[in-house]
Each structure stands twice: as C-alpha cells, then as structure tokens.
Coordinates of C-alpha atoms (C1' of nucleotides) in Angstrom, one line a residue:
Chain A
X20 CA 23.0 2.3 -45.8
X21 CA 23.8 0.8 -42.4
X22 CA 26.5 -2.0 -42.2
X23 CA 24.0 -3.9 -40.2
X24 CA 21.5 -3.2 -42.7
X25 CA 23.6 -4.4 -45.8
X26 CA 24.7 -7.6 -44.2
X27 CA 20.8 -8.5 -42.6
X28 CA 19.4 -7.5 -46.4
X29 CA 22.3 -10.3 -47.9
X30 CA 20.8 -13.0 -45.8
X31 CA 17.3 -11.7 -46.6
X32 CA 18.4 -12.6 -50.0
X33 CA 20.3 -15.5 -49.3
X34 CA 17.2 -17.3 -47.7
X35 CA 14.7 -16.3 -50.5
X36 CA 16.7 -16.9 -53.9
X37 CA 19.2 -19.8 -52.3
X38 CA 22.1 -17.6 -53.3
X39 CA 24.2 -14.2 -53.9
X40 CA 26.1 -13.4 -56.8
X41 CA 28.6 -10.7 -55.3
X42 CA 28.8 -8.5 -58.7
X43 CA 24.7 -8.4 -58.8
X44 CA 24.0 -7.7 -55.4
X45 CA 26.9 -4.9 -56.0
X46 CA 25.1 -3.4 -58.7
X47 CA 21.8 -3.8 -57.6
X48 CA 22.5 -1.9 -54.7
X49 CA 24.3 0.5 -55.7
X50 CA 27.3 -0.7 -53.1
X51 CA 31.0 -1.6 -54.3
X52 CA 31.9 -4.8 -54.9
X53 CA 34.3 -4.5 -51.9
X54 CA 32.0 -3.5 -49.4
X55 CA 29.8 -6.5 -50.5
X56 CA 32.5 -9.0 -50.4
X57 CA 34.2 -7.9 -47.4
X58 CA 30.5 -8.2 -45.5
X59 CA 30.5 -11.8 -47.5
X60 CA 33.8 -12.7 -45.5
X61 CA 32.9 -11.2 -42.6
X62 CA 29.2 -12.6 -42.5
X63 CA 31.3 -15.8 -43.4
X64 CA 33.5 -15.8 -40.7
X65 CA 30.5 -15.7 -38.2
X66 CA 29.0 -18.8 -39.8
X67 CA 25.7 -17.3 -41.4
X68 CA 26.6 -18.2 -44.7
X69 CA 29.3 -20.5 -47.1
X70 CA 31.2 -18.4 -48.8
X71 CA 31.9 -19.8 -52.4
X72 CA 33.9 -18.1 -55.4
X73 CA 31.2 -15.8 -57.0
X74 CA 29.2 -14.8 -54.5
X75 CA 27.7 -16.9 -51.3
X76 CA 25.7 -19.8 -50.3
X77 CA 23.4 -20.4 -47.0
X78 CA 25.4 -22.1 -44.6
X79 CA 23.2 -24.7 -44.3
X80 CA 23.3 -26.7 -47.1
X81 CA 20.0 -28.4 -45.7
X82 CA 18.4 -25.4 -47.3
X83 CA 18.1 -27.0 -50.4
X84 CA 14.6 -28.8 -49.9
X85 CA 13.0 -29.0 -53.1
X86 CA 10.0 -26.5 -52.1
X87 CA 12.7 -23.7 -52.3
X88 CA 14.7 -25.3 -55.3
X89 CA 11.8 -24.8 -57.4
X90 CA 11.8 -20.8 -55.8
X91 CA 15.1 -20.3 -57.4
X92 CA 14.4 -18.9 -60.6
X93 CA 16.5 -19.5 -63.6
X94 CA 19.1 -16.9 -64.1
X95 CA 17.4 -15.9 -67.1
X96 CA 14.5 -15.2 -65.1
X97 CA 16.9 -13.2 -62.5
X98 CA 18.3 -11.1 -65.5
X99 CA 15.7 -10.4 -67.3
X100 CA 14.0 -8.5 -63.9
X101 CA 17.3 -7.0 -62.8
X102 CA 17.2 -5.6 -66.3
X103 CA 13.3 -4.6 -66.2
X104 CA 13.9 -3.5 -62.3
X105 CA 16.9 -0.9 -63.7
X106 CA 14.2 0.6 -66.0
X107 CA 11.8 1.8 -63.4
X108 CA 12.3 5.4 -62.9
X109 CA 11.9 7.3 -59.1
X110 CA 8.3 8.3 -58.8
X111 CA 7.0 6.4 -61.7
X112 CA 3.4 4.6 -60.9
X113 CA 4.1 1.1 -62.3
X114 CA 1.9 -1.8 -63.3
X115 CA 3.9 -5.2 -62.1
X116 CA 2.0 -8.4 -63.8
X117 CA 1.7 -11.4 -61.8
X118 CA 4.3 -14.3 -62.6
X119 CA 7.3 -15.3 -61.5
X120 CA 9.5 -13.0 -63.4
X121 CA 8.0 -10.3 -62.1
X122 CA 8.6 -11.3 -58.9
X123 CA 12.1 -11.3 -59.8
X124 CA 11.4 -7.9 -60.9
X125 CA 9.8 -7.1 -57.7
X126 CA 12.2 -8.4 -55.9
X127 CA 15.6 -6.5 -57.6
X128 CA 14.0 -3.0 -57.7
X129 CA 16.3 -0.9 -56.0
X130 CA 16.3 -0.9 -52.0
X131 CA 15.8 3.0 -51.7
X132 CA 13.0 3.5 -54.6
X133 CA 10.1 5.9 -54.1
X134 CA 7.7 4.7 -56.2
X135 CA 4.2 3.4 -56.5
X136 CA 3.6 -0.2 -58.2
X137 CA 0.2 -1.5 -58.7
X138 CA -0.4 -5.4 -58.8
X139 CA -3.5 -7.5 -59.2
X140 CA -1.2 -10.8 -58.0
X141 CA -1.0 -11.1 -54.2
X142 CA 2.4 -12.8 -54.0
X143 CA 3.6 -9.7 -56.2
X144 CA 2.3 -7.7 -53.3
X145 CA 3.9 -9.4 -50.9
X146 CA 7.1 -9.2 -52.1
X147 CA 6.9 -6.0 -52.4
X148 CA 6.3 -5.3 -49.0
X149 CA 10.0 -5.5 -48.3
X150 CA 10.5 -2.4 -50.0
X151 CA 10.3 0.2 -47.5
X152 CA 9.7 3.2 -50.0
X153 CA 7.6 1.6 -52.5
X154 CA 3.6 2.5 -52.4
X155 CA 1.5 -1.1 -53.1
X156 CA -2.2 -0.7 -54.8
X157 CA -3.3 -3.8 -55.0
X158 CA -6.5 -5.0 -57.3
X159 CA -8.8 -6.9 -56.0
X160 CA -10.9 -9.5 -57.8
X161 CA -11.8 -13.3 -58.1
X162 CA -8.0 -14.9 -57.6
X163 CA -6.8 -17.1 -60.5
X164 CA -5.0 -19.5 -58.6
X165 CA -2.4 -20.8 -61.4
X166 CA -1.0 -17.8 -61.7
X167 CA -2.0 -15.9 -58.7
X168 CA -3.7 -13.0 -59.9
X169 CA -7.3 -11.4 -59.5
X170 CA -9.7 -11.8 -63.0
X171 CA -12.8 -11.0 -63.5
X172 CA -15.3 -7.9 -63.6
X173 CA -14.1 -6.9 -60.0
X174 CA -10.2 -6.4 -61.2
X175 CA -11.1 -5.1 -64.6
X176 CA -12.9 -2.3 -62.7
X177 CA -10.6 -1.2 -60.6
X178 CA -7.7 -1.7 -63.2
X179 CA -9.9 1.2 -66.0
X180 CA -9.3 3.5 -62.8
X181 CA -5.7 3.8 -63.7
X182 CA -3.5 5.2 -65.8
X183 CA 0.3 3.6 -65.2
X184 CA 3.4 4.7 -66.5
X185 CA 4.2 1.9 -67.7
X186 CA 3.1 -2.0 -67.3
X187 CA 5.5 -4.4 -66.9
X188 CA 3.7 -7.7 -69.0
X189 CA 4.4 -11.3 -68.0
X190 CA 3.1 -13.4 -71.1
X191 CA 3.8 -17.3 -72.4
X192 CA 3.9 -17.0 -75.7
X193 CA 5.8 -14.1 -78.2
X194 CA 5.4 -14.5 -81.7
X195 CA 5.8 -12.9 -84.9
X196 CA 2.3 -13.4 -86.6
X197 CA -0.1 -14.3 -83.1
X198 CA 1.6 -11.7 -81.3
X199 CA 1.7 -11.8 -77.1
X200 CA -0.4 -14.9 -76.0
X201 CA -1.3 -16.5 -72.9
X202 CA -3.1 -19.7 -71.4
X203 CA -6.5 -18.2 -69.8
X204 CA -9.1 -16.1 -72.0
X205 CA -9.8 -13.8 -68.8
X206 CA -6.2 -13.4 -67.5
X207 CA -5.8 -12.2 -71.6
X208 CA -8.6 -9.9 -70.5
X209 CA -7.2 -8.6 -67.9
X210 CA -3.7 -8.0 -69.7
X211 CA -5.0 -6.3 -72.5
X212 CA -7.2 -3.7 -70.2
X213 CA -3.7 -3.3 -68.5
X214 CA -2.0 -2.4 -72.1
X215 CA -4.6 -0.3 -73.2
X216 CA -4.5 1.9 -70.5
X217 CA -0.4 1.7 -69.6
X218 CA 1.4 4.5 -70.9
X219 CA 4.0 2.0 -72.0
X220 CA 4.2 -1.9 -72.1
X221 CA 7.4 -3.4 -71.3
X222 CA 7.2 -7.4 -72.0
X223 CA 9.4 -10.1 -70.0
X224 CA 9.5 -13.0 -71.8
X225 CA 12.6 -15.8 -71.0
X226 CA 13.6 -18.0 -73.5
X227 CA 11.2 -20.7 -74.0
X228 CA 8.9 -17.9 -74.9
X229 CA 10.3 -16.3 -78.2
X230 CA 8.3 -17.8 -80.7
X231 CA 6.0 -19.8 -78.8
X232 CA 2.2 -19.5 -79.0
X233 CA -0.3 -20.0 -76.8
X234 CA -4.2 -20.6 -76.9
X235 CA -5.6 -16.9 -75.9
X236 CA -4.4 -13.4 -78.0
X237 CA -3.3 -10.4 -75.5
X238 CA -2.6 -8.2 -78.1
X239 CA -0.5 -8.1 -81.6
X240 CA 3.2 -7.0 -81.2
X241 CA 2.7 -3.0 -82.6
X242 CA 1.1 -2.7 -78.9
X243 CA 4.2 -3.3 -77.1
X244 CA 6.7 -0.6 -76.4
X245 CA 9.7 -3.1 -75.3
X246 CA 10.6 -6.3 -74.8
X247 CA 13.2 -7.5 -72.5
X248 CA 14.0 -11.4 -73.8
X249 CA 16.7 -13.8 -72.4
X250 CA 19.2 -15.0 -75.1
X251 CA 19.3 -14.9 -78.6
X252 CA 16.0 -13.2 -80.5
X253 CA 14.7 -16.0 -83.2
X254 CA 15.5 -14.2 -86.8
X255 CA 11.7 -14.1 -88.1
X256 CA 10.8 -12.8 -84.5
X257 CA 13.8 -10.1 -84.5
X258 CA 12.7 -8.6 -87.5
X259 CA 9.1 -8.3 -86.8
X260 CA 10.0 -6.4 -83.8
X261 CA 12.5 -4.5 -85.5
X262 CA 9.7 -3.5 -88.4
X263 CA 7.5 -2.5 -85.3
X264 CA 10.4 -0.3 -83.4
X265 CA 9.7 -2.4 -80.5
X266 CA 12.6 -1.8 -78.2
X267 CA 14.5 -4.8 -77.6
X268 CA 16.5 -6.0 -74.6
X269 CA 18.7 -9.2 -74.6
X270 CA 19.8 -10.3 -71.8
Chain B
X4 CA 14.3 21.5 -27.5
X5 CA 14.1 19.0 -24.1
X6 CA 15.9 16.0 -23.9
X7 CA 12.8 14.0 -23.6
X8 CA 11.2 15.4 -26.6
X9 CA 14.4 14.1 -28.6
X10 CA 13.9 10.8 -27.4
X11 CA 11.1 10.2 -28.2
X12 CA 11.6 11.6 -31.0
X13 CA 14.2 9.3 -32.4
X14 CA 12.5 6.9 -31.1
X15 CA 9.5 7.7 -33.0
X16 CA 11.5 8.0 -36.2
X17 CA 13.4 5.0 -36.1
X18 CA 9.5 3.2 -35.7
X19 CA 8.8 4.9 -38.9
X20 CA 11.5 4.5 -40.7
X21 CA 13.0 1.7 -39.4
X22 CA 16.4 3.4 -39.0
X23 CA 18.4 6.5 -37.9
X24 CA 21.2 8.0 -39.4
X25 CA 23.4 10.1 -36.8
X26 CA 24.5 12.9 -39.3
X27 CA 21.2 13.0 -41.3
X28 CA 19.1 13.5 -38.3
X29 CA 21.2 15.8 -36.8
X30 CA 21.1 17.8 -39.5
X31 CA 17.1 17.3 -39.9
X32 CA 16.8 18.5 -36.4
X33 CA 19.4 21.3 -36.3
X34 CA 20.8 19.4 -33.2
X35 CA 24.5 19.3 -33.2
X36 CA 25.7 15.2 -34.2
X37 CA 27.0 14.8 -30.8
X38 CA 23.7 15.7 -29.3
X39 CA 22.0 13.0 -31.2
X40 CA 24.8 10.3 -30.6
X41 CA 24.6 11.1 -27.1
X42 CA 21.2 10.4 -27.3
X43 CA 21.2 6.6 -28.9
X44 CA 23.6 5.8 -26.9
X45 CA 21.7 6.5 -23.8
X46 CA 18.6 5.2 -25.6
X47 CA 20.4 2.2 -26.0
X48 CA 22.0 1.6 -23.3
X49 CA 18.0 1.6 -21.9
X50 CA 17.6 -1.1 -24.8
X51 CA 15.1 0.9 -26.5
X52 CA 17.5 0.7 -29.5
X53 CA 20.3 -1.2 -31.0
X54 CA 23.8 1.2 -31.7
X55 CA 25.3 1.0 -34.7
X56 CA 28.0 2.2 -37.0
X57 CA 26.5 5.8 -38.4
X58 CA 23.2 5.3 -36.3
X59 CA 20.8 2.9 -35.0
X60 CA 18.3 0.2 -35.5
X61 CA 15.2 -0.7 -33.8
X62 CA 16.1 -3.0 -30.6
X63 CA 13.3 -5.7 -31.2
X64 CA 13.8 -7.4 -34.7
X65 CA 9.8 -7.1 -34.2
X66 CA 10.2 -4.8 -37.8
X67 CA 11.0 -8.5 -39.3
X68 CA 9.0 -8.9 -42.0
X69 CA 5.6 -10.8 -42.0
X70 CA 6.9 -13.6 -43.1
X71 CA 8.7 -14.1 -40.2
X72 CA 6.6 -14.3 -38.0
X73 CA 4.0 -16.7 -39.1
X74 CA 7.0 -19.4 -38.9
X75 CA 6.7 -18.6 -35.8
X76 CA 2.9 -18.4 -35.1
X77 CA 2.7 -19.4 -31.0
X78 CA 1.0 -23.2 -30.2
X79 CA -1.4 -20.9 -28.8
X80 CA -2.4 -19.4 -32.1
X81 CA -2.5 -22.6 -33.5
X82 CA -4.9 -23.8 -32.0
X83 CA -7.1 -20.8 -32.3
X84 CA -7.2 -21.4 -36.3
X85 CA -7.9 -24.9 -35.9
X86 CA -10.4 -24.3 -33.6
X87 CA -11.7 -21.5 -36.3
X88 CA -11.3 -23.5 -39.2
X89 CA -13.1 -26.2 -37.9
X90 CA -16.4 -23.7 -37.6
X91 CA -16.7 -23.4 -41.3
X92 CA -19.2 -25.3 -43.2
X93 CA -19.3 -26.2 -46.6
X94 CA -20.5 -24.1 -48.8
X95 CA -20.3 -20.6 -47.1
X96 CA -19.0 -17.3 -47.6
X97 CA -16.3 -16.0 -45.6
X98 CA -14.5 -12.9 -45.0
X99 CA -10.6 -13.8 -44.0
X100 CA -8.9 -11.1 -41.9
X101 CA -5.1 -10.2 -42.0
X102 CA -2.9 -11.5 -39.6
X103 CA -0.9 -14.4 -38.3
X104 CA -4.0 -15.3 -36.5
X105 CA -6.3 -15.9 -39.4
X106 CA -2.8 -17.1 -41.6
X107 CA -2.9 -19.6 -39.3
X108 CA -7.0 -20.6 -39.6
X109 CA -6.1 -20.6 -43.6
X110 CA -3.8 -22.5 -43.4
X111 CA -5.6 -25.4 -41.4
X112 CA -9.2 -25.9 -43.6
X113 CA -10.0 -28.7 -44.4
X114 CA -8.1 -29.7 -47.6
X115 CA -11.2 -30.8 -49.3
X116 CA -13.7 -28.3 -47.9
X117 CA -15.6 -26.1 -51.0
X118 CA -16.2 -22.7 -49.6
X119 CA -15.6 -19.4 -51.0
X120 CA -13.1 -17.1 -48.7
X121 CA -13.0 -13.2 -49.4
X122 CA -9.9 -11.5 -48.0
X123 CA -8.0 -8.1 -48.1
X124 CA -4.6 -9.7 -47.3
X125 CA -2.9 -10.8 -50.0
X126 CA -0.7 -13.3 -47.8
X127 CA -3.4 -15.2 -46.7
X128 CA -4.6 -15.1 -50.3
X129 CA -1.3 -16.8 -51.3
X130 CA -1.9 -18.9 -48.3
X131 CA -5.0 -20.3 -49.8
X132 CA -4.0 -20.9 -53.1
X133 CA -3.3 -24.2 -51.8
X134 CA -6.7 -25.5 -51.1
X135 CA -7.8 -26.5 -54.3
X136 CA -11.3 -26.1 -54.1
X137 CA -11.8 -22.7 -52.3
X138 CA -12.5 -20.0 -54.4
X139 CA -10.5 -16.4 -53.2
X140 CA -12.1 -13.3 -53.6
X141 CA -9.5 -10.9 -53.0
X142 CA -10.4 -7.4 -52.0
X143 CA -8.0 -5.0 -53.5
X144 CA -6.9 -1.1 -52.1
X145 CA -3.9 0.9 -50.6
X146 CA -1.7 -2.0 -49.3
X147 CA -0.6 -1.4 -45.4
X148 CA 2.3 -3.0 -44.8
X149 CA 2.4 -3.3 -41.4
X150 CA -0.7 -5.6 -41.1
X151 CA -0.3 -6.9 -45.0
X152 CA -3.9 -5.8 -45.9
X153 CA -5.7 -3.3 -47.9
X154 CA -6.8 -0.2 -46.6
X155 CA -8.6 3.1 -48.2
X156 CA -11.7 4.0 -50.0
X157 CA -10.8 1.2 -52.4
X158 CA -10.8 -1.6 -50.5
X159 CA -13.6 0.2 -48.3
X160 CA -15.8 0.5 -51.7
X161 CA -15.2 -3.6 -52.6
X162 CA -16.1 -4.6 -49.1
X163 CA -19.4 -2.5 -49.5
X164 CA -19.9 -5.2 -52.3
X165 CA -20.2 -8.1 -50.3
X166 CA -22.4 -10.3 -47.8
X167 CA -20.4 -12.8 -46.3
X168 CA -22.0 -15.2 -43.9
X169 CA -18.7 -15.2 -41.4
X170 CA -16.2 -12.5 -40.8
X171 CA -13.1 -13.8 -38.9
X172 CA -11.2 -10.9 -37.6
X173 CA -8.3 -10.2 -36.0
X174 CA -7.7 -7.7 -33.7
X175 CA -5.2 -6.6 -31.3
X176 CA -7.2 -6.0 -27.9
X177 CA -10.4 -7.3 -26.7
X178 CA -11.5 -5.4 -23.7
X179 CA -14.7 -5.6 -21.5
X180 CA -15.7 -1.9 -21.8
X181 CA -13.4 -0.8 -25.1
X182 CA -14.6 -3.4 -26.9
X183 CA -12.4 -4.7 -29.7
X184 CA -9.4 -2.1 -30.6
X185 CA -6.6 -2.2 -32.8
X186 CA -3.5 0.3 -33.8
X187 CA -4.4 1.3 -37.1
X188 CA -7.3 3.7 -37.9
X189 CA -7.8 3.2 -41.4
X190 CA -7.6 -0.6 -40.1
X191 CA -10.2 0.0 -37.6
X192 CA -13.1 1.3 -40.3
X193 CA -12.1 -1.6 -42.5
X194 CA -12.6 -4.3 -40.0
X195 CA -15.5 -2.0 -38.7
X196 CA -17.2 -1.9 -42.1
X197 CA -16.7 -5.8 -42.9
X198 CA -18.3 -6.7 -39.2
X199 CA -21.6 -4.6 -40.1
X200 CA -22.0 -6.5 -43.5
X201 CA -21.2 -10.1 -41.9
X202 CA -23.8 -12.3 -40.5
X203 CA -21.9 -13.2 -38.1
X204 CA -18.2 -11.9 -36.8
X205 CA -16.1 -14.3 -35.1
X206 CA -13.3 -12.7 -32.9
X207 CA -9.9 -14.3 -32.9
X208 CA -7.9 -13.7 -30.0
X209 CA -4.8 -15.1 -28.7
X210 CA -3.6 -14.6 -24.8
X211 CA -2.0 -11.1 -24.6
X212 CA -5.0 -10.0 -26.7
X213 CA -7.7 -10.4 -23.8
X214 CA -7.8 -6.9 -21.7
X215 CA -5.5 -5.6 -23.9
X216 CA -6.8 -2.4 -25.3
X217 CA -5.6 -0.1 -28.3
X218 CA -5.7 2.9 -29.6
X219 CA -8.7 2.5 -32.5
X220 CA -12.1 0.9 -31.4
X221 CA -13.2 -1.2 -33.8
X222 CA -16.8 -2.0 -33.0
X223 CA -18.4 -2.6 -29.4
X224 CA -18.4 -6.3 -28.1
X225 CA -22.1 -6.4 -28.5
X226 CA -21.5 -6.8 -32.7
X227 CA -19.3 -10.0 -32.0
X228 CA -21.4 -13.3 -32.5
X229 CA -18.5 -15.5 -31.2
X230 CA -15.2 -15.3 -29.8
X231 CA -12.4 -18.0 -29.9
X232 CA -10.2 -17.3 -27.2
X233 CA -6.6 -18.7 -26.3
X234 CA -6.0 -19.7 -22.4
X235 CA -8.1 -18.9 -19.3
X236 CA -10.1 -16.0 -19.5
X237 CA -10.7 -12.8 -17.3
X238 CA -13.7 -13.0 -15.3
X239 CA -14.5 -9.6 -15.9
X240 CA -14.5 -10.1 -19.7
X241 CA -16.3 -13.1 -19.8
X242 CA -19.0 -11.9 -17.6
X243 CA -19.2 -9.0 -19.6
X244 CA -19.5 -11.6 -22.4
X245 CA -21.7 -14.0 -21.2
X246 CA -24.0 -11.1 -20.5
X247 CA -23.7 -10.0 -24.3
X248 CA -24.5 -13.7 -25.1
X249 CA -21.2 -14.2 -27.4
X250 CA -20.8 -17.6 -27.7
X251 CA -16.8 -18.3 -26.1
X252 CA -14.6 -21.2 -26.9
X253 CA -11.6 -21.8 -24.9
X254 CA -8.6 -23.5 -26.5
Chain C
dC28 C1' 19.6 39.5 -7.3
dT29 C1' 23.6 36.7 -6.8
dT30 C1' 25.9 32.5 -6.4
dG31 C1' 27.0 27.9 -6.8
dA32 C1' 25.7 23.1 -7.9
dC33 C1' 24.2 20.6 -11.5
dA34 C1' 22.8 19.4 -16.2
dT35 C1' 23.2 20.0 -20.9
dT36 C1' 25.5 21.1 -25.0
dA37 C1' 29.1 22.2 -28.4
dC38 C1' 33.7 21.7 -29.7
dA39 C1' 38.3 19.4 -30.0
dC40 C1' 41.0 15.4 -30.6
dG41 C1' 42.8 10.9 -30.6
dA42 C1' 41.0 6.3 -31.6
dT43 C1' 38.4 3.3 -34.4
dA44 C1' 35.6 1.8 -38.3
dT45 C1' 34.4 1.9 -43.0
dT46 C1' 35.2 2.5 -47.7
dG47 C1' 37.3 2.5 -52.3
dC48 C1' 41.4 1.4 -54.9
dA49 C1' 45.6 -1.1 -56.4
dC50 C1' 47.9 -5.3 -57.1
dG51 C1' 49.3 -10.0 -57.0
dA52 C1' 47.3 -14.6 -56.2
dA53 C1' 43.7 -17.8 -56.9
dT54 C1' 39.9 -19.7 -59.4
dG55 C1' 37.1 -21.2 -63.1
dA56 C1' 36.1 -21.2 -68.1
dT57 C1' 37.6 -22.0 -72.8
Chain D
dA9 C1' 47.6 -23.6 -71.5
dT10 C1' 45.4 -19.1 -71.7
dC11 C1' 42.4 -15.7 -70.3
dA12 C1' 39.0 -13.3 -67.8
dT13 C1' 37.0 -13.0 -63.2
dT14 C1' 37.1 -12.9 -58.7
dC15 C1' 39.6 -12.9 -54.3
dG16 C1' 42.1 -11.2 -50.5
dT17 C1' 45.3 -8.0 -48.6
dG18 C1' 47.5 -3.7 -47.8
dC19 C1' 46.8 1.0 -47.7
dA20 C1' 45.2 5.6 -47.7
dA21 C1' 41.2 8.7 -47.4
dT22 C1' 37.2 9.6 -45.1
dA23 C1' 33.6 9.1 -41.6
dT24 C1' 32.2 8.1 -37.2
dC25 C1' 32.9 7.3 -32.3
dG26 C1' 33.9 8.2 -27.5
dT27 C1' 36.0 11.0 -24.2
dG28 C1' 37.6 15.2 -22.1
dT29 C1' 36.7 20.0 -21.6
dA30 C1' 34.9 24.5 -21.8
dA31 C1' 30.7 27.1 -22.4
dT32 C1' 26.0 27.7 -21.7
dG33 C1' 21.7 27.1 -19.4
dT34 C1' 18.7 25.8 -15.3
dC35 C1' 17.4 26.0 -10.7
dA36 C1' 17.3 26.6 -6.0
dA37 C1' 19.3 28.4 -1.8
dG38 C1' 21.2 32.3 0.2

DNA sequence: CTTGACATTACACGATATTGCACGAATGAT
DNA sequence: ATCATTCGTGCAATATCGTGTAATGTCAAG
C-alpha cells in the first residue's frame, strides 16, 4: 500500500468513526504499528489531525456535532465487527445484515479483500462501496426504514436465489429459551429466509443483547453456528450455547 | 511496445484500479521498472497523474468517493432538484435515479409529501429514509460503484415489475442528435428500460451536461416528456426540443 | 546500403525514502 | 506507587528514485 494511500485512508477513517485507535488500525490493516504512528505524527505535523496518546483525533474538534456523535459506535460495537470482519475468508460470498454493527463489520473488513457480500440494507451497501475489491449484490424490496433494510415478497425472492457462505445476523434480543428475536414480524421473516439458506450464521449481538427478548422469533439458538457477544456471556445463556456447540466469541 | 500505448496504458489502469505500483506493473508488462517510472514521471509532469513513493495516484481526487461529492453538489444542481422536487404530486409513483443530481431532488421533497419513490441507488435510498411518509421501493442487483446503483439482469428483472408514473433520470450528456448518453452500458439499458415503463421521464441535467455527449445512448430525446435544465440553453438543442415538444424549464 | 542524428531503453550507482526493530521515556490505569 | 501500554528516537536493512551512460532501435539523408 501507497504512503499516500495509508495516510488519505486514516483520515477516511478519522472523519467517519470520529477517531483512530493506532493498535486497530495496525491490525486491521495488516500495517506495523510504526508505520501507522509515524504517518499519525507526520499527518499531525501537517495539521490534519490531533494526535492524542492512543491513536488520533480530527483536528477540528468542531467535528463533534451530535449528528456524528451518535455515528460513533460503542467500542463494543467496533469489536465485535473487527472480530466478525477477521472471520470473513478471501473469496467467501457473504450475507451482511442490516444494522449498525454490521456496518462496523462492513466497515473493518480488510482493505485488500476479494470477496462478494450481499446486503438487503442500502446504507450496508454504501459502505461498502469503499472497498475497492469487494463485489456488492444488493436486494431489492420495500425499505424498512427503522432499520434500513428491504422486507417483503420482493427481498424474500431474491434472497431464496442465494446460497451464502455464511450470514452475518444482526438481532436485538439473544436468549436462552426464545432464542434470536427481533422487533418487526417481516424483518424476522426476512432473517430467518437468510438462515435457512446461509451455509453458516454467525450472530453479533453487543451487550444489552445477551438475554434480552424481543416481540418477533427469528429462529431458536441450535440454528446458529456462532455468536460473537461483547463482554461477559450471562451463565444460563453460556450454557445453552455451550449444550448447542454454538461457537462463541467474547469480545 | 510504443511509448504511447504505455501511456495510456497506465493511464488506463490507474482509472481502474485507482493506483499503480512501479515494480508490480513493470513486472505485469515485462517492461523494465525504469521504463515505467520514466513514464509517470512524464505522465505527471503532464498532470495526468500524481507521483508518488512506489507509484502513482490518479491526478484528480475525482475517484473520491460519492459521498464527497454530494457535499459538494454545485448551486446549479441545487436548484435542479428543487425545481424537480417541486413537480411531484402527492400520491404518485416515482422512479429515483442515481446520482448527485437526483440526491439532491431527494433530498429537497417536501417533508410532508406522501408518495412512493422506487430507486436502484441505495444512497438516495438512505437519503430518503428521512422523509417520513415516503414509502422506498428499492430495486436490488449487481451494485456499480461508480454511479452507486444497481446494474444486471437483477435489477433489470425488478424494474420489469414496475409502472411508475415519473422517471427522473440522470444522465451524463444531452445532445440534439445523440440524444441522452451516459458512460456506462449496463447503465445505459437500465435507465433505458425504466424510461420505456415510465409515464413520463423527466431529464435532469446540470450545465456541462447540455451538448455533452457520451459513449452509451440511452434513449432518443423524442422518449423524454420534460427536461429540467441548469443555465442558458443551446439554441440548437432547444430547437431540436421544442420541435420534439419536451416541455423545458430553465433554472 | 551506409551513416549519422535522434529517440528510446536498460543498466549502474549514489541519493533518498520507507520500514521494522530496539530501547528508554512518557503516559494512563490500577 | 506500580505496571502495562504507548511514544518517540536512533539505527540498520531494504526499496525506490533520479541521473548519468552505454546499448539498441528508428529514420532519413546521402
């Protein structure tokens, strides 16, 4: 990767997440730490950002309207799709949910990948369309505007034409009897189609999610091959998915 | 292999990819490194690149993403989508094009207006989950970057669907005997295919567009019902379009 | 056909830039 | 106060750059 490249991509980053954490960006790139701080400095020095002990800040503090505040995902959020992005394998045809932690996932798959990633959620799409090698298929159907993604007999058409590798699941409730749950019957729809037909279904779920339940079923836990959860697993929960075999992933 | 051929070349290359690697293409080509770094440093000392450390980058930052450049949609293009958006009715069916254009129209409906938009963008879907009572239909396919839309037999097959009452399009050159044109083929039958289905098509066209002409004919100025036009425009054209009967508005 | 002017290319080499590593200093958390 | 990170600097290894030069190819005039 170009220096030029490196240094416009860090203030890509910088404008859409509010920061840079120098030992992620590192290891999501695939760069050393010192080639990332010493463009930090440098990038710095020429007043585009504020460099701070960790990583970096925009220069311009007046950055920090709340619009974009409310952009910045938790860190949980930000691990949990590093961890999901590190998953995805060169060449793999994957199913990316709508949500925001998805888009965190969209956004920390690797730079260079060759993939292809199928969305029904438009603002998935368009994140994605930063990644240079990545091949967007995009569903089409009425758009659920809460949480951006196309429902109804249009999407679940298109979506039985596929068979992914592996569907990456964005749900708002995980729990040990009700299994995944979500807030809209036809986005539970939709989800389950997704799982029946993925090869594999990884879940994201941050914390507030473990154990939670909400009004519509996706499908019971013995569907799901992994789940990658932010911080400690509730006991009952832990077990269940233990009985199951359902990979788990703290993060 | 002629110096010109390499030029262009590179310079074809670097469109695609959005970047050159000195070694790597030299040893693509066969062409010894010093060959090649003669080149781009020729080619950029014509401008036609930008030099940097282990290769190149495109001169014009014009590969910025999308995003970009809607911040900076023109006055000019403005005023086209308010002039657009103010040509809607209650109630109808609209197609959406991509494009900064038509970002623009979406972005200035009426906040209270009930319609139901159909689009194969998925940023001007995003851009429209604002308005809270427009229904999106979003028509899904092979995503194409370049112009953020949907392309292949996929979208082509969900358009096929459809009957909207308006078609707004974009395109990228409205000329009195090419007729409408733009750079993509697989662009071209879209919008081609949408305009046939519409009622009526409403063409979108801000300054440099008018005369302009590009590779891919889209449909012949006779299928355009209207045409909403930035700045003065030239007599030739809007004799021809006068004589077609296209209704013209000047903003 | 030969010759010489000119352009292009490949190679050599010193100069410069980039990168990764080591180590002591600085910083923030416990 | 202690400890783990993170920082910044110096340094050596490597990669890339630009220039000079010789070799090769092209073309037109003789």
């Amino acid at each position: 990767m170009l220096t030029r490249q490196r240094k416009s991509l860090i203030l890509e980053r910088l404008k859409a997440d509010g920061q840079i954490v120098a030992k992620g960006f590192a290891l999501e790139t695939g760069l050393s730490e010192d080639t990332i701080r010493r463009d930090l400095r440098e990038l710095a020095g020429e007043g585009l950002l504020q460099r701070v002990h960790g990583g970096a800040l925009p220069a311009s503090p007046a950055v920090a309207d709340l619009s974009k505040r409310q952009h910045i995902a938790t860190d949980g959020k930000a691990a949990i799709g590093r961890a999901a992005a590190a998953m995805v394998r060169p060449g793999q045809f994957v199913f990316l949910d709508g949500g925001t932690t998805t888009a965190q996932l969209a956004r920390r798959l690797p730079h260079d990948l060759k993939a292809t990633v199928v969305t029904h959620s438009p603002s998935i799409a368009v994140e994605l369309a930063h990644h240079p090698h990545v091949t967007v298929e995009l569903i089409g159907g009425r758009l659920f505007k809460h949480s951006m993604v196309s429902v109804g007999v249009a999407a679940l058409e298109a979506i039985r034409r596929i068979r992914p590798d592996v569907y990456f699941m964005g749900v708002t409730g995980v729990h040990e009897d009700y299994g995944l749950t979500t807030g809209d019957p036809e986005e539970a729809a939709i989800k389950r189609a997704i799982c029946e037909l993925a090869a594999e279904t990884v879940v994201l779920a941050s914390h507030e999610k473990l154990g939670a339940v909400s009004p519509c079923i996706v499908v019971p836990l013995s569907h799901v091959s992994s789940i990658i959860a932010e911080g400690p697993m509730p006991a009952k929960l832990d077990a269940r998915l233990q009985d199951l075999k359902v990979g788990i992933v703290t993060v």
